[in-house]
Amino acid sequence: MHWPPWSSPPPPAKAQNPTTPTEPSLPHGSWSSASLPTTWSAYFTPAVLLPTAILTSTILISTRLYRLYLRRIPRAATISPSFWHKRSLFGTVTSVGDGDGFRLFHTPGGRLAGWGWFPGRRIPRGKALKDKTISIRLAGIDAPEGAHFGRPTQPGAQEALEFLTAYIQHRRVRAFVYKKDQYERAVATVYVRRWGLRRDVGYQMLRRGLATVYEAKSGAEFGALEERYREVEGWARKKGRGIWGVKEGFESPREYKERMKGLEGKGKG
């Protein structure tokens, strides 16, 4: 009986077949089977392939650029062979060890890549620098020897150390690397900006008479600068600058090292 009496009776209930399963309702926002591709050909349309190709290429190119230009190199031992004679390293000098060597904290991309101002791109200090700097040996020059391995300090060594420290320490430099030497140092021609001009650090050492042109039987690296270096060394010699001002008993860094080795050999004998 329906109520009120004057209303129309409800339609009869539709009988359900107990053997026919009812279609489950899909939650709001879910995909229906009609929205999914039914064949593989649907994945090979321009609308799918073009964005996929662009995304893949962007990832590959970005990875390549990062590895070539933005990946930080912590030590000389980790420099790729592809760098020697072809690439340069940009960074900040963290310490100077002697008249022709120092340590470089590699900052690829420089300030444009956030070094020095972006969070996480700060140059560490003190003990935090351990195993994070590249040992650099200035190419083409040889400064007077400091007190190493129990040897006495060669005249002129302290002056060379003091000049190089004042000239490049805590400054940004660019090192054109040539090879790794037997002491795990990267041999490089190094440039620094002074008063807006790019200066060759090795050349400046020679000009002031604080180093000689590197003399070795083999393995010397100059990066096409040997003639220029010999010319400025000759000029400093004539002017009597630095170590060339010694009138008697002058001994080049090369001669000093050979004499020390000879004395050490006699001591062992």
Short mmCIF file of C-alpha atoms in Angstrom, two decimals:
data_model
loop_
_atom_site.label_atom_id
_atom_site.label_comp_id
_atom_site.label_asym_id
_atom_site.label_seq_id
_atom_site.Cartn_x
_atom_site.Cartn_y
_atom_site.Cartn_z
CA MET A 1 0.00 0.00 0.00
CA HIS A 2 1.40 3.41 -0.96
CA TRP A 3 0.79 6.71 0.71
CA PRO A 4 -0.85 9.12 0.09
CA PRO A 5 -3.63 7.32 -1.73
CA TRP A 6 -3.90 9.92 -4.52
CA SER A 7 -0.22 9.60 -5.58
CA SER A 8 0.90 7.37 -8.42
CA PRO A 9 2.06 3.92 -7.47
CA PRO A 10 5.84 3.33 -7.58
CA PRO A 11 7.25 1.47 -10.58
CA PRO A 12 7.74 -2.22 -10.09
CA ALA A 13 11.21 -3.28 -8.97
CA LYS A 14 13.37 -4.70 -11.74
CA ALA A 15 14.24 -8.29 -11.15
CA GLN A 16 17.95 -9.05 -10.97
CA ASN A 17 19.54 -12.14 -12.35
CA PRO A 18 21.44 -13.67 -9.48
CA THR A 19 23.94 -15.16 -11.92
CA THR A 20 24.85 -11.79 -13.51
CA PRO A 21 27.49 -9.93 -11.52
CA THR A 22 26.88 -6.29 -10.90
CA GLU A 23 29.43 -3.76 -12.23
CA PRO A 24 31.38 -2.27 -9.36
CA SER A 25 31.22 1.46 -9.01
CA LEU A 26 34.50 3.38 -9.58
CA PRO A 27 35.63 5.87 -7.00
CA HIS A 28 35.50 9.52 -7.90
CA GLY A 29 38.50 10.63 -10.03
CA SER A 30 39.63 7.11 -11.00
CA TRP A 31 40.38 5.98 -14.53
CA SER A 32 37.92 3.81 -16.30
CA SER A 33 38.99 1.09 -18.67
CA ALA A 34 37.81 3.24 -21.54
CA SER A 35 40.49 5.89 -20.76
CA LEU A 36 43.43 3.43 -21.01
CA PRO A 37 45.15 2.58 -24.32
CA THR A 38 44.04 -0.75 -25.65
CA THR A 39 47.04 -1.33 -28.00
CA TRP A 40 50.76 -0.56 -28.00
CA SER A 41 50.36 1.67 -31.02
CA ALA A 42 48.78 4.28 -28.77
CA TYR A 43 52.18 4.79 -27.13
CA PHE A 44 53.92 5.57 -30.43
CA THR A 45 51.95 8.59 -31.46
CA PRO A 46 53.69 11.99 -31.88
CA ALA A 47 51.80 13.31 -28.85
CA VAL A 48 53.59 10.71 -26.69
CA LEU A 49 56.96 10.35 -28.46
CA LEU A 50 57.83 14.03 -28.76
CA PRO A 51 57.57 14.95 -25.04
CA THR A 52 59.38 11.72 -24.13
CA ALA A 53 62.24 12.49 -26.52
CA ILE A 54 62.55 16.06 -25.24
CA LEU A 55 62.60 14.95 -21.60
CA THR A 56 65.16 12.19 -22.23
CA SER A 57 67.44 14.52 -24.23
CA THR A 58 67.23 17.19 -21.55
CA ILE A 59 68.25 14.70 -18.84
CA LEU A 60 71.16 13.32 -20.89
CA ILE A 61 72.46 16.76 -21.89
CA SER A 62 72.16 18.08 -18.32
CA THR A 63 74.08 15.07 -16.98
CA ARG A 64 76.78 15.55 -19.60
CA LEU A 65 77.14 19.28 -18.85
CA TYR A 66 77.32 18.59 -15.12
CA ARG A 67 80.07 15.99 -15.54
CA LEU A 68 82.08 18.27 -17.85
CA TYR A 69 81.68 21.66 -16.23
CA LEU A 70 79.97 21.54 -12.83
CA ARG A 71 81.28 18.39 -11.12
CA ARG A 72 83.73 19.30 -8.37
CA ILE A 73 87.14 17.64 -8.44
CA PRO A 74 88.45 17.10 -4.89
CA ARG A 75 92.05 15.93 -5.52
CA ALA A 76 94.63 15.74 -8.30
CA ALA A 77 94.27 11.95 -8.33
CA THR A 78 90.63 12.31 -9.43
CA ILE A 79 91.31 14.57 -12.42
CA SER A 80 90.14 12.85 -15.59
CA PRO A 81 92.85 12.14 -18.22
CA SER A 82 90.69 14.11 -20.67
CA PHE A 83 91.58 17.29 -18.74
CA TRP A 84 95.34 17.18 -19.28
CA HIS A 85 96.46 19.77 -21.88
CA LYS A 86 92.81 20.49 -22.75
CA ARG A 87 90.91 21.86 -19.78
CA SER A 88 91.36 24.25 -16.88
CA LEU A 89 90.27 24.25 -13.26
CA PHE A 90 88.78 27.30 -11.55
CA GLY A 91 88.94 27.62 -7.80
CA THR A 92 90.17 29.37 -4.69
CA VAL A 93 93.66 29.09 -3.24
CA THR A 94 93.34 27.80 0.32
CA SER A 95 97.04 27.59 1.26
CA VAL A 96 100.53 28.10 -0.16
CA GLY A 97 103.12 25.47 0.71
CA ASP A 98 106.26 26.85 -0.94
CA GLY A 99 107.42 29.16 -3.69
CA ASP A 100 106.01 27.08 -6.53
CA GLY A 101 103.14 25.10 -5.03
CA PHE A 102 99.77 25.63 -3.39
CA ARG A 103 96.41 24.01 -2.73
CA LEU A 104 93.28 24.76 -4.74
CA PHE A 105 89.65 24.22 -3.76
CA HIS A 106 87.89 23.55 -7.06
CA THR A 107 84.75 25.67 -7.55
CA PRO A 108 83.40 24.75 -11.01
CA GLY A 109 81.21 27.48 -12.45
CA GLY A 110 82.44 30.02 -9.91
CA ARG A 111 79.97 32.52 -8.51
CA LEU A 112 77.55 31.85 -11.36
CA ALA A 113 77.18 28.33 -9.95
CA GLY A 114 76.55 29.71 -6.46
CA TRP A 115 80.05 29.32 -4.97
CA GLY A 116 80.62 31.75 -2.13
CA TRP A 117 77.02 32.93 -1.67
CA PHE A 118 74.52 30.08 -2.16
CA PRO A 119 73.75 27.78 0.81
CA GLY A 120 75.78 24.59 0.54
CA ARG A 121 78.28 26.26 -1.81
CA ARG A 122 80.62 27.66 0.80
CA ILE A 123 84.35 26.94 0.81
CA PRO A 124 85.22 24.99 3.97
CA ARG A 125 88.05 26.00 6.26
CA GLY A 126 90.59 24.35 8.51
CA LYS A 127 90.25 20.61 9.03
CA ALA A 128 87.12 20.52 6.88
CA LEU A 129 89.40 20.97 3.84
CA LYS A 130 91.12 17.62 4.35
CA ASP A 131 91.06 15.53 1.14
CA LYS A 132 89.10 18.27 -0.62
CA THR A 133 91.84 20.32 -2.28
CA ILE A 134 94.02 19.84 -5.36
CA SER A 135 97.77 20.17 -4.93
CA ILE A 136 99.07 22.43 -7.72
CA ARG A 137 102.68 22.71 -8.94
CA LEU A 138 103.41 25.82 -11.03
CA ALA A 139 104.56 24.71 -14.48
CA GLY A 140 107.82 25.85 -16.02
CA ILE A 141 109.44 27.40 -12.95
CA ASP A 142 111.52 26.27 -10.00
CA ALA A 143 111.58 28.34 -6.82
CA PRO A 144 114.31 28.09 -4.13
CA GLU A 145 113.80 25.10 -1.87
CA GLY A 146 112.42 25.41 1.63
CA ALA A 147 113.35 23.16 4.53
CA HIS A 148 112.10 19.77 3.33
CA PHE A 149 113.15 16.26 4.34
CA GLY A 150 115.70 17.58 6.82
CA ARG A 151 117.41 19.80 4.25
CA PRO A 152 118.32 23.42 5.10
CA THR A 153 116.39 26.29 3.57
CA GLN A 154 117.87 27.59 0.34
CA PRO A 155 118.52 31.36 0.17
CA GLY A 156 115.54 33.10 -1.42
CA ALA A 157 113.02 30.42 -0.43
CA GLN A 158 111.32 32.52 2.24
CA GLU A 159 111.02 35.54 -0.05
CA ALA A 160 109.45 33.39 -2.79
CA LEU A 161 107.00 31.87 -0.32
CA GLU A 162 105.99 35.24 1.09
CA PHE A 163 105.42 36.77 -2.35
CA LEU A 164 103.35 33.85 -3.65
CA THR A 165 101.25 33.79 -0.48
CA ALA A 166 100.47 37.51 -0.72
CA TYR A 167 99.84 37.23 -4.46
CA ILE A 168 97.34 34.36 -4.63
CA GLN A 169 96.20 33.11 -1.20
CA HIS A 170 92.39 33.24 -0.79
CA ARG A 171 92.08 34.46 -4.37
CA ARG A 172 90.26 32.85 -7.27
CA VAL A 173 92.62 31.46 -9.91
CA ARG A 174 92.40 29.44 -13.10
CA ALA A 175 94.83 26.55 -13.58
CA PHE A 176 95.49 25.07 -17.03
CA VAL A 177 96.55 21.56 -16.11
CA TYR A 178 99.11 19.48 -18.03
CA LYS A 179 99.86 16.34 -16.06
CA LYS A 180 100.14 14.74 -12.63
CA ASP A 181 103.65 14.49 -11.23
CA GLN A 182 105.22 11.86 -8.97
CA TYR A 183 104.02 13.70 -5.87
CA GLU A 184 100.33 13.60 -6.90
CA ARG A 185 100.37 17.28 -7.85
CA ALA A 186 98.71 18.79 -10.91
CA VAL A 187 101.34 20.64 -12.93
CA ALA A 188 99.67 23.77 -14.28
CA THR A 189 100.03 27.28 -15.65
CA VAL A 190 98.05 29.47 -13.25
CA TYR A 191 96.39 32.83 -13.82
CA VAL A 192 95.04 35.27 -11.25
CA ARG A 193 93.18 38.58 -11.60
CA ARG A 194 95.12 41.53 -10.21
CA TRP A 195 93.77 45.06 -10.66
CA GLY A 196 91.41 43.75 -13.31
CA LEU A 197 94.18 42.17 -15.40
CA ARG A 198 94.89 38.47 -15.82
CA ARG A 199 98.38 37.66 -14.61
CA ASP A 200 100.49 34.55 -15.22
CA VAL A 201 101.68 33.62 -11.72
CA GLY A 202 104.76 31.73 -12.91
CA TYR A 203 105.79 34.62 -15.13
CA GLN A 204 105.49 37.06 -12.23
CA MET A 205 107.72 34.85 -10.08
CA LEU A 206 110.39 34.80 -12.79
CA ARG A 207 110.11 38.55 -13.38
CA ARG A 208 110.84 39.26 -9.73
CA GLY A 209 113.80 36.89 -9.63
CA LEU A 210 112.03 34.57 -7.19
CA ALA A 211 112.35 31.49 -9.38
CA THR A 212 114.30 30.08 -12.33
CA VAL A 213 113.03 28.39 -15.46
CA TYR A 214 112.48 24.74 -14.65
CA GLU A 215 115.42 22.61 -15.80
CA ALA A 216 115.02 18.88 -16.03
CA LYS A 217 116.33 16.11 -18.23
CA SER A 218 112.78 15.17 -19.21
CA GLY A 219 109.19 15.80 -18.29
CA ALA A 220 109.29 19.60 -18.05
CA GLU A 221 105.97 21.27 -18.83
CA PHE A 222 105.63 24.82 -20.11
CA GLY A 223 102.36 24.87 -22.07
CA ALA A 224 103.95 26.69 -25.05
CA LEU A 225 105.36 29.35 -22.69
CA GLU A 226 109.00 28.22 -22.49
CA GLU A 227 110.38 30.94 -24.76
CA ARG A 228 108.48 33.67 -22.92
CA TYR A 229 109.66 32.33 -19.58
CA ARG A 230 113.32 32.22 -20.66
CA GLU A 231 113.12 35.79 -21.94
CA VAL A 232 111.79 37.17 -18.66
CA GLU A 233 114.30 35.10 -16.68
CA GLY A 234 117.10 36.66 -18.75
CA TRP A 235 115.68 40.12 -18.07
CA ALA A 236 115.56 39.50 -14.30
CA ARG A 237 119.12 38.14 -14.38
CA LYS A 238 120.42 41.27 -16.08
CA LYS A 239 118.58 43.47 -13.59
CA GLY A 240 119.96 41.47 -10.67
CA ARG A 241 116.48 40.96 -9.23
CA GLY A 242 115.80 38.51 -6.42
CA ILE A 243 118.09 35.50 -6.39
CA TRP A 244 120.08 36.96 -9.29
CA GLY A 245 121.37 39.65 -6.92
CA VAL A 246 123.63 37.09 -5.24
CA LYS A 247 127.17 37.93 -6.38
CA GLU A 248 129.04 34.90 -5.10
CA GLY A 249 128.08 31.33 -4.50
CA PHE A 250 124.84 31.48 -6.48
CA GLU A 251 123.10 28.12 -6.70
CA SER A 252 119.98 27.50 -8.72
CA PRO A 253 117.16 25.40 -7.22
CA ARG A 254 118.14 22.57 -9.57
CA GLU A 255 121.79 22.70 -8.52
CA TYR A 256 120.80 22.87 -4.87
CA LYS A 257 118.65 19.73 -5.13
CA GLU A 258 121.38 17.82 -6.94
CA ARG A 259 123.95 18.83 -4.31
CA MET A 260 121.61 17.75 -1.49
CA LYS A 261 121.03 14.38 -3.14
CA GLY A 262 124.77 13.90 -3.52
CA LEU A 263 125.38 14.69 0.16
CA GLU A 264 122.59 12.35 1.23
CA GLY A 265 124.05 9.60 -0.95
CA LYS A 266 127.46 9.99 0.66
CA GLY A 267 125.88 9.90 4.09
CA LYS A 268 124.20 6.58 3.33
CA GLY A 269 127.42 5.16 1.90
#
